[in-house]
XYZ file of C-alpha atoms in Angstrom:
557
model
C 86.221 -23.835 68.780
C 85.727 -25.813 65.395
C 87.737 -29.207 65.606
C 89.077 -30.581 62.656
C 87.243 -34.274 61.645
C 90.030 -36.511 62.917
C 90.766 -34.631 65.545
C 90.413 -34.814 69.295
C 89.792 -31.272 70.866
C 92.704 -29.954 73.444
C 92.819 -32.211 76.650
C 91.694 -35.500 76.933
C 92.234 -36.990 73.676
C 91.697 -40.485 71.793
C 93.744 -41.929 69.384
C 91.201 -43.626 67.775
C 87.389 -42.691 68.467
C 87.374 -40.000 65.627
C 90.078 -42.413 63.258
C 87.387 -43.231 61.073
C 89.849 -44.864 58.503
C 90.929 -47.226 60.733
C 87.666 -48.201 61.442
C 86.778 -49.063 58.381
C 89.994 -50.944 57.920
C 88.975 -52.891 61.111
C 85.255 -53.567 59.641
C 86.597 -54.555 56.401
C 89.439 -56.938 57.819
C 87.948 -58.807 60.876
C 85.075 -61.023 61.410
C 82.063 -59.133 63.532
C 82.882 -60.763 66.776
C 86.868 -59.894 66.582
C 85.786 -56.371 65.181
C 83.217 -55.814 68.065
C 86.332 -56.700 71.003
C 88.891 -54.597 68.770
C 86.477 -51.586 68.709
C 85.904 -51.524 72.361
C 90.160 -52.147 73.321
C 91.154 -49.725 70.590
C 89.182 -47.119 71.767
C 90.232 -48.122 75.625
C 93.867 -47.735 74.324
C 93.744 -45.050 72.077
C 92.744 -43.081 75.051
C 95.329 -44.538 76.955
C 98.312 -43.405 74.471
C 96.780 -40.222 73.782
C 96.999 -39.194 76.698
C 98.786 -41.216 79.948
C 101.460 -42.815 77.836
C 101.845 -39.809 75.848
C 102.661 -37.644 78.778
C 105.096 -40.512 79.838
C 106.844 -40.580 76.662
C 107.821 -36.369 77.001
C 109.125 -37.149 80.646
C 111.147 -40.010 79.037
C 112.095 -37.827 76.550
C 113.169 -34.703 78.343
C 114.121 -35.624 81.656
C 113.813 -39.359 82.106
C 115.263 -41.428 79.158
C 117.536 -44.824 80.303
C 121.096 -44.641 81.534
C 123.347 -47.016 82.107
C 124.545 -48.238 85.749
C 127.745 -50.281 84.708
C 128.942 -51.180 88.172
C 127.320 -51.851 91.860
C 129.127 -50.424 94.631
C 131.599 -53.522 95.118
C 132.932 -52.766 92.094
C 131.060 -55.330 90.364
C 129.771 -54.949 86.001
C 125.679 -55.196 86.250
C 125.034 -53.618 83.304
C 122.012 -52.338 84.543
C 120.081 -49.866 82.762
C 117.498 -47.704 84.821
C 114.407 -46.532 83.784
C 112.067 -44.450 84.556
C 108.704 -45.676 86.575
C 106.721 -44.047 84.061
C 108.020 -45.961 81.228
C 107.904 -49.262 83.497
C 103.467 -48.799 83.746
C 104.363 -48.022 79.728
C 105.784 -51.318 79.550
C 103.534 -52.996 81.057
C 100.277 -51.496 80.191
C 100.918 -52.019 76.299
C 102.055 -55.862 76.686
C 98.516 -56.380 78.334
C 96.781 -55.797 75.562
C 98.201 -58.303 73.268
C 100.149 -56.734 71.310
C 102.385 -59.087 70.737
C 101.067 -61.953 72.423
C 97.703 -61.955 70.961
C 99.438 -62.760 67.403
C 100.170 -66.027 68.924
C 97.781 -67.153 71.138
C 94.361 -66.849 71.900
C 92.331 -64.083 72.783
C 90.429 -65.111 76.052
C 87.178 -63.215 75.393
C 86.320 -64.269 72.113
C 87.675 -67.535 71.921
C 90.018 -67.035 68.797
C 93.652 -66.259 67.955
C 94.805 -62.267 66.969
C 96.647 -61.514 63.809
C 98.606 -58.815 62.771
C 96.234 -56.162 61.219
C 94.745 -56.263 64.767
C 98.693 -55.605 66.301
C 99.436 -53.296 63.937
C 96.701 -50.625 64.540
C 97.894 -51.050 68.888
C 100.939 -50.174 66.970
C 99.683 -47.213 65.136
C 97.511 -45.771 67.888
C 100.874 -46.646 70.257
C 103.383 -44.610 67.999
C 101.341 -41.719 67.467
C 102.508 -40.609 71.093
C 105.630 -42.954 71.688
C 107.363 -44.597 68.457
C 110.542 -44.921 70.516
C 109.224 -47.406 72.775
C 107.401 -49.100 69.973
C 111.017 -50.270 68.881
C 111.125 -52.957 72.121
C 107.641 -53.939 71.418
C 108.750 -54.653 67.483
C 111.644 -56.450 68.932
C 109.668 -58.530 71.238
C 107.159 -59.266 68.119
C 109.802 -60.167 65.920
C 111.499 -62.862 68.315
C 107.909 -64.405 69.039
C 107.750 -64.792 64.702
C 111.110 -66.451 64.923
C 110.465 -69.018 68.133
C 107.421 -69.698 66.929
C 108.149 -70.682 63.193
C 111.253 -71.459 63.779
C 112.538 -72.999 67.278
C 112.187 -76.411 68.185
C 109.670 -77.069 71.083
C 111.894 -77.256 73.662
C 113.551 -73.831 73.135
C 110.195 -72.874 72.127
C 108.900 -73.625 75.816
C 111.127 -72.248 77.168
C 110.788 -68.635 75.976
C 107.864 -68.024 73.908
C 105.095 -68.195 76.772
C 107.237 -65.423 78.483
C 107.801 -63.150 74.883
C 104.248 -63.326 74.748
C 103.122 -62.358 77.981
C 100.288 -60.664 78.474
C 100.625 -60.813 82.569
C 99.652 -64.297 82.921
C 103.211 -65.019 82.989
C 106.307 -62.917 83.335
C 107.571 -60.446 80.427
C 110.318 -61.304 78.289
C 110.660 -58.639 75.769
C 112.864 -59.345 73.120
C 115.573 -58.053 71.220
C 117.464 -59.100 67.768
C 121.197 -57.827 67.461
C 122.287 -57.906 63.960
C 125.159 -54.921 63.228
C 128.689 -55.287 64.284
C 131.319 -52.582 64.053
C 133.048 -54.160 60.692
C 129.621 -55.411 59.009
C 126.542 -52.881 59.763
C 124.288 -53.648 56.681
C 126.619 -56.210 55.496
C 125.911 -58.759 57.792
C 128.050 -61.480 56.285
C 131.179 -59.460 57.479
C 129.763 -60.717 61.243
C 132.016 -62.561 63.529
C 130.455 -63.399 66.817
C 131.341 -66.602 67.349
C 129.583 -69.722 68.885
C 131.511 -72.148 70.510
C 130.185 -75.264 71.453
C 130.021 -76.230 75.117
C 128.164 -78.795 77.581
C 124.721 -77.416 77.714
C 124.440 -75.827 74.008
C 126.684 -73.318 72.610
C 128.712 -70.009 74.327
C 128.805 -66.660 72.314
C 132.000 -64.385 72.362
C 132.480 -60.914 70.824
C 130.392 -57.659 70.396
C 127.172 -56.090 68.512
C 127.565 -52.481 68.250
C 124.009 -51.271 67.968
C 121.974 -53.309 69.868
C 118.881 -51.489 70.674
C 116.453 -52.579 74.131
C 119.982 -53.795 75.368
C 119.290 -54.570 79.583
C 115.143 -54.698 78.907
C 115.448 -57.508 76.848
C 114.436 -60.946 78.391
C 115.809 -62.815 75.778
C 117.779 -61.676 72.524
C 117.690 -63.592 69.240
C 121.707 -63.082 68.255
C 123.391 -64.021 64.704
C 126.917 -65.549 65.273
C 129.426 -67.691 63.639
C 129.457 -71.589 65.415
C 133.670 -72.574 64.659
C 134.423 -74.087 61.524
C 131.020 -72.559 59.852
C 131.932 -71.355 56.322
C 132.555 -67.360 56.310
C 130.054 -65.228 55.019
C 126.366 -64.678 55.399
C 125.729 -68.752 54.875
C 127.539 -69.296 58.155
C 125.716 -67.712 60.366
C 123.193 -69.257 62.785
C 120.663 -68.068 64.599
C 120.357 -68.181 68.605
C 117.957 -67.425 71.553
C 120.067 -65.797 74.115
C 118.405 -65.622 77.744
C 119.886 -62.061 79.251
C 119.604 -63.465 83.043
C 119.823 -67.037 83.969
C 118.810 -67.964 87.240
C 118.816 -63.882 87.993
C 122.754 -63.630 87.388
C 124.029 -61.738 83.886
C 124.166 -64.524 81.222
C 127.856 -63.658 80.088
C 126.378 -60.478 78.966
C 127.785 -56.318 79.355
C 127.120 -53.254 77.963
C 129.602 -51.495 77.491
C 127.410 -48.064 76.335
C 124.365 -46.753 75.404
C 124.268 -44.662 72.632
C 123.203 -40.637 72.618
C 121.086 -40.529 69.698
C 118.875 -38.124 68.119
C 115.484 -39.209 68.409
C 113.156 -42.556 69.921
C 115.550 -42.096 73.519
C 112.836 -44.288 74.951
C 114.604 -47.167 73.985
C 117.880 -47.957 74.988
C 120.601 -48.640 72.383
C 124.100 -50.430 73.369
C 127.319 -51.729 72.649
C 126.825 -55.198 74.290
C 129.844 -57.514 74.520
C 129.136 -61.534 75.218
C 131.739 -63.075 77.057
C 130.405 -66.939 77.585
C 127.192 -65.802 76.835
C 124.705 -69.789 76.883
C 122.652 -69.478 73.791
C 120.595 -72.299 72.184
C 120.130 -72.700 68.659
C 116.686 -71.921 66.543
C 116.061 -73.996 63.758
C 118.346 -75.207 61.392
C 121.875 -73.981 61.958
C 122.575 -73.112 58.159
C 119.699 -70.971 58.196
C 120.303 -68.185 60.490
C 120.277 -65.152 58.163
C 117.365 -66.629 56.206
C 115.280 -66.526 59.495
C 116.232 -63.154 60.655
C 115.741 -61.606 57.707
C 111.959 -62.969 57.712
C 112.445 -61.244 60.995
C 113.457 -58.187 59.219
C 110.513 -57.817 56.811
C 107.891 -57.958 60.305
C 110.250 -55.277 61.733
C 110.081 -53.441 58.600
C 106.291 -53.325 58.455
C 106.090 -51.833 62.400
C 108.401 -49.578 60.822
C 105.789 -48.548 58.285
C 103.166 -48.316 61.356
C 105.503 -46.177 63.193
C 105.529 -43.946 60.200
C 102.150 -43.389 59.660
C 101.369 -43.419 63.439
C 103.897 -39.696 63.079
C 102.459 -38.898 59.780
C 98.895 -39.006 61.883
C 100.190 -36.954 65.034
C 102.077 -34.367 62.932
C 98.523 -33.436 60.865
C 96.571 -33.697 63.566
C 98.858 -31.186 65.743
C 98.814 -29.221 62.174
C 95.349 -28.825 62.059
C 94.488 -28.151 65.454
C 97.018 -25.177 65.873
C 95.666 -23.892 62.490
C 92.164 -24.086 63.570
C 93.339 -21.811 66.736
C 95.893 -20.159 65.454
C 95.151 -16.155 64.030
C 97.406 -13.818 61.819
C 96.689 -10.962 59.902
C 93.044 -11.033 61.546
C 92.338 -14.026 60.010
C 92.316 -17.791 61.704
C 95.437 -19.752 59.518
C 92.411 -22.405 57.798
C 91.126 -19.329 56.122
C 94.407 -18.802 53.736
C 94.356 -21.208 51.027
C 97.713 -21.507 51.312
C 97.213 -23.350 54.619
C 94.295 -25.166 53.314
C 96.274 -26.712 50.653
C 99.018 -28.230 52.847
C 96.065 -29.380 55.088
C 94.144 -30.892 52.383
C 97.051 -32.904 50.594
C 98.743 -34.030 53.772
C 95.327 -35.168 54.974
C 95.250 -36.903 51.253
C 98.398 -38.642 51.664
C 98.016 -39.600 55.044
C 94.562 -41.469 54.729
C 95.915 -43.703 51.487
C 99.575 -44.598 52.597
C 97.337 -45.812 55.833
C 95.110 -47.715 54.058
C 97.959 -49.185 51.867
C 100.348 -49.988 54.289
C 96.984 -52.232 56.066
C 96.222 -53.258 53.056
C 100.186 -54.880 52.843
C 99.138 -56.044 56.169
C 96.284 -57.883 55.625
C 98.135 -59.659 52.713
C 101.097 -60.349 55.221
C 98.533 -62.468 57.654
C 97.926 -64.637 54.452
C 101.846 -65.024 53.926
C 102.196 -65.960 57.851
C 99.259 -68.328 57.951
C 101.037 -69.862 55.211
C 97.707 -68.870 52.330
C 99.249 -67.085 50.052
C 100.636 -67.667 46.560
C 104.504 -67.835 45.486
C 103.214 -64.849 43.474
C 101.562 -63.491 46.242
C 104.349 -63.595 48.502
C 106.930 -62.074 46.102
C 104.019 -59.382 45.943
C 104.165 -59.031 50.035
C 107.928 -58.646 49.969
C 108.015 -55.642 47.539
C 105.722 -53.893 49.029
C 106.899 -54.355 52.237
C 110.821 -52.779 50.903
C 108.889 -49.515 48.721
C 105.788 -49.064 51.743
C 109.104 -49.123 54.068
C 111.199 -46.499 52.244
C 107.941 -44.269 50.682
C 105.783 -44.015 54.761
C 109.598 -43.467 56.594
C 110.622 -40.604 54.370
C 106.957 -39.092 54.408
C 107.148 -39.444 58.280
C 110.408 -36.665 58.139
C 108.043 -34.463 55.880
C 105.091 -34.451 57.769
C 107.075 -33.679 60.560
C 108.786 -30.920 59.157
C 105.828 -29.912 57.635
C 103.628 -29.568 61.523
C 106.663 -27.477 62.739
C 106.121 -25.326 59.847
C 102.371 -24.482 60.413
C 103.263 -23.815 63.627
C 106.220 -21.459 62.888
C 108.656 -20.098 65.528
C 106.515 -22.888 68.166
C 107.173 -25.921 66.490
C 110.364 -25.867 67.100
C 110.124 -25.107 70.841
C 109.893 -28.232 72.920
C 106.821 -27.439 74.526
C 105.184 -28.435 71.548
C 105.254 -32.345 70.542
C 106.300 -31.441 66.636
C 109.980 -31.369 67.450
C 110.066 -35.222 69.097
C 107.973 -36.163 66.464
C 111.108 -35.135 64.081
C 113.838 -36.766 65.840
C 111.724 -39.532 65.914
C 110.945 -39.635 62.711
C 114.539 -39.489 61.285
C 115.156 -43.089 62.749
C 113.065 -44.627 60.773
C 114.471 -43.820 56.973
C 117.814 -45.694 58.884
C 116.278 -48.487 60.830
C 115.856 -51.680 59.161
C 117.505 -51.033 56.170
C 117.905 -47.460 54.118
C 116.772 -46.420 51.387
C 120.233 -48.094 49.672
C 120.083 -50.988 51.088
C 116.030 -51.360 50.203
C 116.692 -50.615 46.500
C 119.051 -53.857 46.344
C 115.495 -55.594 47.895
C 113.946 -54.198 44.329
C 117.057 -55.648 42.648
C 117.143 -58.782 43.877
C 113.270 -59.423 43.647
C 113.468 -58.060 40.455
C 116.063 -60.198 39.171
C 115.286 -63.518 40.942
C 111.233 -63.767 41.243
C 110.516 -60.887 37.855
C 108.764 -58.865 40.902
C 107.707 -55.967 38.893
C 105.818 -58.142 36.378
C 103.946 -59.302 39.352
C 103.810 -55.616 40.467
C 102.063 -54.952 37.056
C 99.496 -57.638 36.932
C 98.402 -56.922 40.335
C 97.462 -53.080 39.798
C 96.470 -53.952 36.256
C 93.933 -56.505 37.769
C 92.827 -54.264 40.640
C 92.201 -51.258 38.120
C 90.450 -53.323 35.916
C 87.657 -53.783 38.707
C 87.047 -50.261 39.154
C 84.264 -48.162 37.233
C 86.212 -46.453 34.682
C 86.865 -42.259 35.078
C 89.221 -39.998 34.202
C 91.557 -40.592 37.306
C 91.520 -44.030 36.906
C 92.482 -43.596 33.302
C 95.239 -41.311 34.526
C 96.510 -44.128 37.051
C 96.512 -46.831 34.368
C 98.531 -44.346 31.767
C 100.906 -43.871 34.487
C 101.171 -47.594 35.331
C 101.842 -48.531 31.724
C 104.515 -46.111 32.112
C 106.048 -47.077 34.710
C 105.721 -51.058 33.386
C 107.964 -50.136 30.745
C 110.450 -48.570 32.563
C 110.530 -51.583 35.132
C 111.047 -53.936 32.351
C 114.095 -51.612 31.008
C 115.456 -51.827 34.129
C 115.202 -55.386 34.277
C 117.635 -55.478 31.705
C 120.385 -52.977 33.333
C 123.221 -54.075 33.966
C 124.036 -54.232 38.004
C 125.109 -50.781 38.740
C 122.670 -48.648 36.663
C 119.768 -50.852 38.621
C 121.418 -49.386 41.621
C 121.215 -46.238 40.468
C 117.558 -45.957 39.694
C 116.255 -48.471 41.936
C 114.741 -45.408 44.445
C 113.084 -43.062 42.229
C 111.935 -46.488 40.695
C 110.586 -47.441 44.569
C 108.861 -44.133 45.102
C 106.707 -44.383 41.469
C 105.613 -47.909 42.650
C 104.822 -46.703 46.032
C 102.991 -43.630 44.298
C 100.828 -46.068 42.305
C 99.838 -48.795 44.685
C 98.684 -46.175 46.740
C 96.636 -44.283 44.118
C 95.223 -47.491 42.994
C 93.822 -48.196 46.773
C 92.642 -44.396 47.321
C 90.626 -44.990 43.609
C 89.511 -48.277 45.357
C 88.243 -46.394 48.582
C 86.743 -43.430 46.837
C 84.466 -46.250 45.415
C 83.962 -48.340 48.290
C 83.014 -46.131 50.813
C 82.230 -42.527 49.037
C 81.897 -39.676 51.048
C 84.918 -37.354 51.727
C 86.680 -40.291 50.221
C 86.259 -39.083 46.707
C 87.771 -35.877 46.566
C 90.290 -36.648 48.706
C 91.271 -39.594 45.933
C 91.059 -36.578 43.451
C 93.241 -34.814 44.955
C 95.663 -37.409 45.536
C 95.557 -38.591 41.910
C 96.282 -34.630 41.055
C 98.864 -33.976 43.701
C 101.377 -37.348 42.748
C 100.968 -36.827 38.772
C 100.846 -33.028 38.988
C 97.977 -33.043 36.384
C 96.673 -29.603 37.697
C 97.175 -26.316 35.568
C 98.327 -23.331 36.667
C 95.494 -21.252 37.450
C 93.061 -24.628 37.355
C 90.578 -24.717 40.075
C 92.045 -25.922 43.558
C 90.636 -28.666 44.929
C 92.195 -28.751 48.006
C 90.597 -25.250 48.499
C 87.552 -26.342 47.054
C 86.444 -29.308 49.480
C 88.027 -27.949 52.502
C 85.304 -27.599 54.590
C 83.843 -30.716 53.432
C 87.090 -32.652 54.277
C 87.938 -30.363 57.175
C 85.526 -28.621 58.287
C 83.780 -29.212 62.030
């Protein structure tokens, strides 16, 4: 059997040994010793996830996903929630490798912190075969960001050596519970409340969608301390141990939620009655600190997109490759080839964009980037979010479609990989609520004329050819429009914001497949050719098909 480039042949697979994109993003991202130790744990887990945790995740799915056990047999709330051994080895088998902890301390065979480029492809090689579970491990990375920038040293002690375990120490995974019944995305409508006690603070009242509810070791929780002023300014951020000395810390769940999709992780209604909680930081700054939390979360949101965008093609092609009708194998029928060739084209570039984002975002955490730059690294963390989560749906749909009548049975993977999927246009903010991100950046910090100057400059470094002439048209374009709808008043701007969003997104990621197709050459360049042609439409009916054309280059075994 031919195997598609890219793709791992049926049984044991890896993740990552044929990913030569990541690779390169690897090579051009870390220095030679860190590259040398990521190549050799990459490939270690990619195998790992492709296969072990990826069998795991369809028991988990199917048969085994958590329940609840509210009471013991006295009678007594415990709130436990079961789950299956499977998922436990999951658990801790992916914490090992550092992918959370590593961001934060030092990695013991080379002698030098991680960062999150190196995180974020465990994360992409993780959620290729379980995105659901690689909610808990974004929880658990976003409360290390917040005790570590944030807490004071003695709250920092006391939980970060535990959130960033990597079985030195015991596991604390993490949590951060935001939504309340009255408030969801308004989170100024919040009214947990924090009442001041002995040892610290007590929390009293309910968050209604509180996802890794019973795993968590500790929970970072928004509330209202009495007397704060109402509204978003009052809130305050605190660290909320789940267990203290073993007992429940003032802490039930009332539920867990039945939902779609990602049913690895378990999603509550958790009420705190007397909960002990100890503030981070500053306690007028509690929203301003979560919501740094909230951009992190929103980039492992990206990963997990592009981790099913990678799956769903791969599945596509392989069942293609096998797959005969009408005597002839389904990569013969240019039809087929098409889809192949422009999902492959779209999937390569919105990877090496989104790690591209991320490699800026280490510069913004390490504290070496510009005020320009980090207006730049907030953008395109709100259009990468919207553009990979909604392209994560298609793909999807687009696998169960090359495999017809099969992709939707569930002996396939392509129908988890579209419940899972649909999560992530919802988690972390919508669509909505990530066009008021384009307002407000637009508005306060003139985002889109730093938008403009950065693709302008990046263009300007390229050799000049007729698709690079046909991104910079298009950015001109879209400049103008951007600076029109600088000038709207409030509710027009939310009316255009997302077809606004999706251009951007369209562009940066052109401008970084033109960069590629220069860099590294190879099947680079007509995939940047067709990616240019497929976003702008610039082909004519009856024009040569270049998707058709360089299949077998692209493609072929």
């Amino acid at each position: 059997m031919v195997v598609l480039k890219g793709q791992a042949p049926a049984g044991e697979r890896n993740f990552y040994t044929k990913d030569e994109t990541l690779k390169k993003i690897l090579a051009n991202s870390l220095p030679a010793d860190f590259q040398a130790y990521a190549d050799r744990e990459l490939s270690s887990f990619g195998r790992l996830a492709a296969n072990e945790i990826d069998e795991r995740a369809r028991h988990t799915d199917r048969e085994g996903a958590p329940k609840l056990e509210k009471y013991d047999r006295l009678g007594e709330d415990i709130s436990h929630v079961w789950v299956n051994e499977g998922y436990k080895k999951t658990v801790l088998e992916t914490y090992a490798t550092g992918i959370v902890g590593y961001v934060h301390k030092e990695i013991p065979e080379i002698g030098r912190k991680g960062n999150y480029v190196y995180s974020f492809a465990q994360g992409y090689l993780l959620s290729q075969s379980e995105p659901g579970f690689y909610c808990p491990v974004t929880l658990t990375m976003a409360t290390a960001y917040l005790l570590d920038h944030f807490a004071d040293q003695e709250v920092k002690e006391r939980f970060l050596p535990h959130v960033c375990a990597t079985g030195d120490v015991e596991l604390f995974e993490g949590a951060t519970f935001l939504t309340e019944r009255q408030g969801g995305s308004d989170v100024g409508a919040n009214e947990v409340k924090a009442v001041e006690s002995e040892s610290g603070y007590r929390l009293y009242g309910e968050k209604y969608f509180a996802s890794n509810a019973g795993m968590a070791g500790v929970a970072m929780v928004l509330a209202r301390i009495e007397g704060a002023p109402e509204g978003s300014r009052g809130l305050t951020l605190f660290a909320v141990p789940w267990r203290i000395d073993g007992k429940l810390n003032g802490i039930k769940i009332r539920r867990l939620k039945d939902k779609l999709g990602v049913r690895a992780v378990p999603s509550g209604e958790v009420e705190f009655d007397g909960a002990e909680a100890f503030v981070v930081g500053d306690p007028a700054q509690g929203l301003k600190y979560m919501m740094e939390a909230l951009n992190l979360s929103r980039i492992c949101n990206a990963v997990a997109s592009i981790g099913i965008m990678k799956r769903a093609l791969d599945e596509a092609g392989e069942y293609a490759e096998r797959r005969n009708a009408f005597g002839r194998k389904l990569t013969d029928f240019p039809m087929v080839q098409d889809s192949l060739m422009k999902l492959r084209a779209k999937q390569e570039f919105e990877t090496a964009a989104i790690f591209d984002l991320i490699t800026l975002y280490d510069q913004v955490t390490a504290g070496e980037a510009s005020s320009e730059e980090q207006v730049l690294n907030r953008l395109l963390i709100a259009i990468l979010k919207k553009e990979s989560a909604e392209q994560a749906i298609h793909f999807s749909h687009e696998a169960i479609e090359m495999h017809g009548g099969n992709g939707y049975i569930e002996d396939f993977v392509t129908s988890r990989l579209l419940r899972d999927a649909q999560v992530l246009t919802v988690w972390e903010g919508t669509a909505n609520i990530l066009g008021l991100e384009l307002i407000r950046l637009v508005n306060k910090f003139s985002a889109h004329e730093v938008f403009g100057r950065h693709l302008t400059g990046r263009l300007d470094k390229l050799a000049a050819t007729a698709d690079v002439e046909v991104v910079r048209g298009k950015l001109m374009d879209l400049q103008g429009e951007l600076t029109a709808f600088a000038g709207f008043e409030p509710d027009l701007q939310t009316f255009e914001a997302k077809i606004l969003m999706q251009k951007m997104a369209q562009l940066f990621e052109n401008v970084v497949a033109l960069e590629w197709a220069e860099k590294h050459g190879g099947v680079y360049v007509p995939l940047a050719e067709i990616f240019t042609e497929m976003t702008w439409d610039t082909r004519e009916l009856g024009a040569e098909m270049k998707t058709v054309k360089y299949f077998g280059y692209v493609m072929g075994g």
